[in-house]
CSV table of C-alpha atoms in Angstrom, one decimal:
chain,number,residue,atom,x,y,z
A,49,TYR,CA,-3.1,3.7,-14.4
A,50,GLU,CA,-1.3,4.5,-17.7
A,51,ASP,CA,-3.4,7.7,-18.2
A,52,TRP,CA,-3.1,8.7,-14.6
A,53,LEU,CA,0.6,8.0,-14.6
A,54,SER,CA,1.1,10.0,-17.6
A,55,ASP,CA,-0.9,12.9,-16.4
A,56,VAL,CA,1.3,13.0,-13.2
A,57,LEU,CA,4.5,12.9,-15.2
A,58,LEU,CA,3.3,15.8,-17.2
A,59,ALA,CA,2.5,17.8,-14.1
A,60,VAL,CA,6.1,17.1,-12.8
A,61,ARG,CA,7.5,18.3,-16.1
A,62,TRP,CA,5.3,21.5,-15.8
A,63,ALA,CA,6.6,22.0,-12.3
A,64,LEU,CA,10.2,21.6,-13.2
A,65,GLU,CA,9.7,24.3,-15.9
A,66,ARG,CA,8.6,26.8,-13.2
A,67,PRO,CA,11.3,29.4,-12.4
A,68,ASP,CA,10.6,29.0,-8.6
A,69,VAL,CA,11.3,25.2,-8.7
A,70,LEU,CA,14.6,23.8,-7.8
A,71,PRO,CA,14.9,21.0,-10.3
A,72,ASP,CA,17.8,19.4,-8.5
A,73,ARG,CA,15.8,19.0,-5.2
A,74,LEU,CA,12.9,16.8,-6.7
A,75,SER,CA,11.4,14.6,-3.9
A,76,PHE,CA,8.0,12.8,-3.8
A,77,PHE,CA,5.6,12.0,-0.7
A,78,GLY,CA,2.1,10.6,-0.7
A,79,THR,CA,-0.3,8.5,1.2
A,80,SER,CA,-2.2,5.4,-0.1
A,81,GLN,CA,-2.2,5.7,-4.0
A,82,GLY,CA,-0.3,8.9,-3.6
A,83,GLY,CA,2.4,6.8,-1.8
A,84,GLY,CA,2.3,4.1,-4.4
A,85,GLY,CA,2.5,6.9,-7.2
A,86,SER,CA,5.3,8.5,-5.5
A,87,LEU,CA,7.2,5.3,-5.7
A,88,LEU,CA,6.4,4.8,-9.4
A,89,LEU,CA,7.5,8.5,-10.3
A,90,ALA,CA,10.8,8.0,-8.3
A,91,SER,CA,11.5,4.8,-10.2
A,92,LEU,CA,10.7,6.2,-13.6
A,93,LEU,CA,12.6,9.4,-13.1
A,94,GLY,CA,15.4,7.7,-11.2
A,95,PRO,CA,18.0,8.5,-8.7
A,96,GLU,CA,19.7,11.1,-10.8
A,97,ARG,CA,16.5,13.2,-11.0
A,98,VAL,CA,14.8,12.2,-7.6
A,99,ARG,CA,16.5,12.9,-4.2
A,100,CYS,CA,14.2,10.8,-1.9
A,101,VAL,CA,10.8,9.5,-1.6
A,102,CYS,CA,8.3,8.8,1.3
A,103,ALA,CA,5.4,6.4,0.9
A,104,ASP,CA,2.7,6.2,3.7
A,105,LEU,CA,0.6,3.2,3.6
A,106,PRO,CA,1.3,2.9,-0.1
A,107,PHE,CA,-1.3,1.2,-2.4
A,108,LEU,CA,-0.2,-0.3,-5.8
A,109,THR,CA,2.1,-2.6,-3.7
A,110,ASP,CA,2.4,-6.4,-4.0
A,111,PHE,CA,-0.6,-7.1,-5.9
A,112,PRO,CA,-0.1,-11.0,-6.1
A,113,HIS,CA,0.2,-11.5,-2.3
A,114,THR,CA,-2.9,-9.6,-1.6
A,115,GLY,CA,-5.2,-12.2,-3.1
A,116,LEU,CA,-7.0,-9.2,-4.5
A,117,ASN,CA,-8.7,-9.0,-1.2
A,118,GLY,CA,-9.9,-5.8,0.6
A,119,GLU,CA,-11.4,-2.7,-0.4
A,120,ALA,CA,-8.7,-1.4,-2.8
A,121,TYR,CA,-7.2,-4.6,-4.3
A,122,GLY,CA,-10.6,-6.2,-4.6
A,123,LEU,CA,-11.6,-3.8,-7.4
A,124,LEU,CA,-9.5,-5.8,-9.6
A,125,ARG,CA,-11.2,-9.1,-9.1
A,126,PRO,CA,-13.9,-8.6,-12.0
A,127,VAL,CA,-11.1,-7.6,-14.5
A,128,ARG,CA,-8.9,-10.6,-13.6
A,129,SER,CA,-11.8,-13.0,-14.8
A,130,GLN,CA,-11.8,-11.2,-18.2
A,131,VAL,CA,-8.0,-11.4,-18.8
A,132,GLU,CA,-5.7,-14.3,-19.3
A,133,PRO,CA,-4.0,-14.7,-16.0
A,134,GLU,CA,-0.4,-14.4,-17.2
A,135,ALA,CA,-1.3,-11.1,-18.9
A,136,PHE,CA,-3.3,-9.9,-16.0
A,137,TRP,CA,-0.4,-10.2,-13.7
A,138,ARG,CA,2.2,-8.9,-16.1
A,139,ARG,CA,0.1,-5.6,-16.9
A,140,LEU,CA,-0.4,-5.2,-13.1
A,141,GLY,CA,3.4,-5.5,-12.7
A,142,LEU,CA,3.8,-2.3,-14.6
A,143,VAL,CA,2.3,-0.5,-11.7
A,144,ASP,CA,3.2,-2.7,-8.8
A,145,THR,CA,5.8,-1.0,-6.7
A,146,VAL,CA,7.5,-4.3,-6.0
A,147,SER,CA,8.3,-4.5,-9.6
A,148,HIS,CA,10.0,-1.2,-9.4
A,149,ALA,CA,11.9,-1.8,-6.1
A,150,HIS,CA,15.3,-2.5,-7.7
A,151,ARG,CA,15.1,1.0,-9.5
A,152,LEU,CA,14.5,2.7,-6.1
A,153,SER,CA,18.0,3.3,-5.1
A,154,MET,CA,17.3,6.8,-3.8
A,155,PRO,CA,16.7,7.1,0.0
A,156,VAL,CA,13.1,5.6,0.5
A,157,MET,CA,11.0,5.8,3.7
A,158,LEU,CA,7.9,3.7,4.1
A,159,SER,CA,5.2,3.3,6.7
A,160,SER,CA,2.4,0.9,7.2
A,161,GLY,CA,-0.5,0.3,9.7
A,162,GLY,CA,-1.4,-2.7,11.8
A,163,ALA,CA,-5.0,-1.7,11.6
A,164,ASP,CA,-4.9,-1.0,7.8
A,165,ASP,CA,-7.1,-3.5,6.0
A,166,THR,CA,-6.8,-1.5,2.8
A,167,CYS,CA,-3.2,-1.7,2.2
A,168,PRO,CA,-1.9,-4.4,4.6
A,169,ALA,CA,1.5,-4.2,6.2
A,170,ALA,CA,2.7,-7.4,4.7
A,171,THR,CA,2.6,-5.7,1.3
A,172,VAL,CA,4.8,-2.8,2.4
A,173,GLU,CA,7.2,-5.2,4.3
A,174,ARG,CA,7.7,-7.2,1.0
A,175,LEU,CA,8.4,-3.9,-0.8
A,176,PHE,CA,10.8,-2.8,1.9
A,177,SER,CA,12.7,-6.1,1.9
A,178,ARG,CA,13.4,-5.6,-1.8
A,179,LEU,CA,14.7,-2.0,-1.7
A,180,PRO,CA,18.4,-1.4,-2.3
A,181,GLY,CA,20.2,1.4,-0.4
A,182,THR,CA,19.2,3.9,2.3
A,183,LYS,CA,15.7,2.9,3.6
A,184,GLN,CA,13.5,3.3,6.6
A,185,TYR,CA,10.3,1.3,7.6
A,186,THR,CA,8.0,2.2,10.3
A,187,TYR,CA,5.1,-0.1,11.4
A,188,LEU,CA,2.5,1.8,13.4
A,189,GLU,CA,0.6,-1.0,15.3
A,190,HIS,CA,-2.8,0.8,15.6
A,191,GLN,CA,-2.8,2.8,12.3
A,192,THR,CA,-5.7,2.5,10.2
A,193,HIS,CA,-5.7,3.6,6.4
A,194,THR,CA,-5.5,7.2,6.8
A,195,HIS,CA,-2.5,9.7,7.1
A,196,SER,CA,-1.4,10.3,10.7
A,197,ARG,CA,0.5,12.9,12.6
A,198,SER,CA,3.2,10.2,13.3
A,199,SER,CA,3.8,9.6,9.6
A,200,MET,CA,4.0,13.3,8.8
A,201,VAL,CA,6.5,13.9,11.5
A,202,LEU,CA,8.7,11.0,10.4
A,203,PHE,CA,8.5,11.9,6.7
A,204,SER,CA,9.2,15.6,7.5
A,205,ALA,CA,12.5,14.5,9.2
A,206,TRP,CA,13.3,12.2,6.2
A,207,LEU,CA,12.8,15.0,3.8
A,208,HIS,CA,15.0,17.3,5.8
A,209,LEU,CA,17.7,14.8,5.8
A,210,TYR,CA,17.6,13.7,2.1
A,211,ALA,CA,15.6,16.3,0.0
């Protein structure tokens, strides 16, 4: 994820240099890995640069408590057997949004789905419990791992309030 995150930061820097971008109105939104990435970007750039963030069904969240089960988190099982356990979890902590929670002091809105087996609701709830400041969490009981109209409406309202 280091290269991916570096590329995304370069894209943000490029966007901020455009004359039609308002650099003091930077906010992030995404679903799944895009949601997790939005949280990481907000953490790295900080509340002095980022007005708010919305993460829908965020991946990259609470790796240790997933047991590396499921379609997304399970991809790391083969790597875990090749790396010393302490180093494995420390490296994952660099991209685990729970490790960044204390830095996310801007308004944060999260959603999870009760029928989401890819990014379980418990991972999002653990992140939410650690966030400081203004925050909102929406649990959509029958939501699977895909963006939904419900989330889009909620996040649109959040962005109107804080972005």
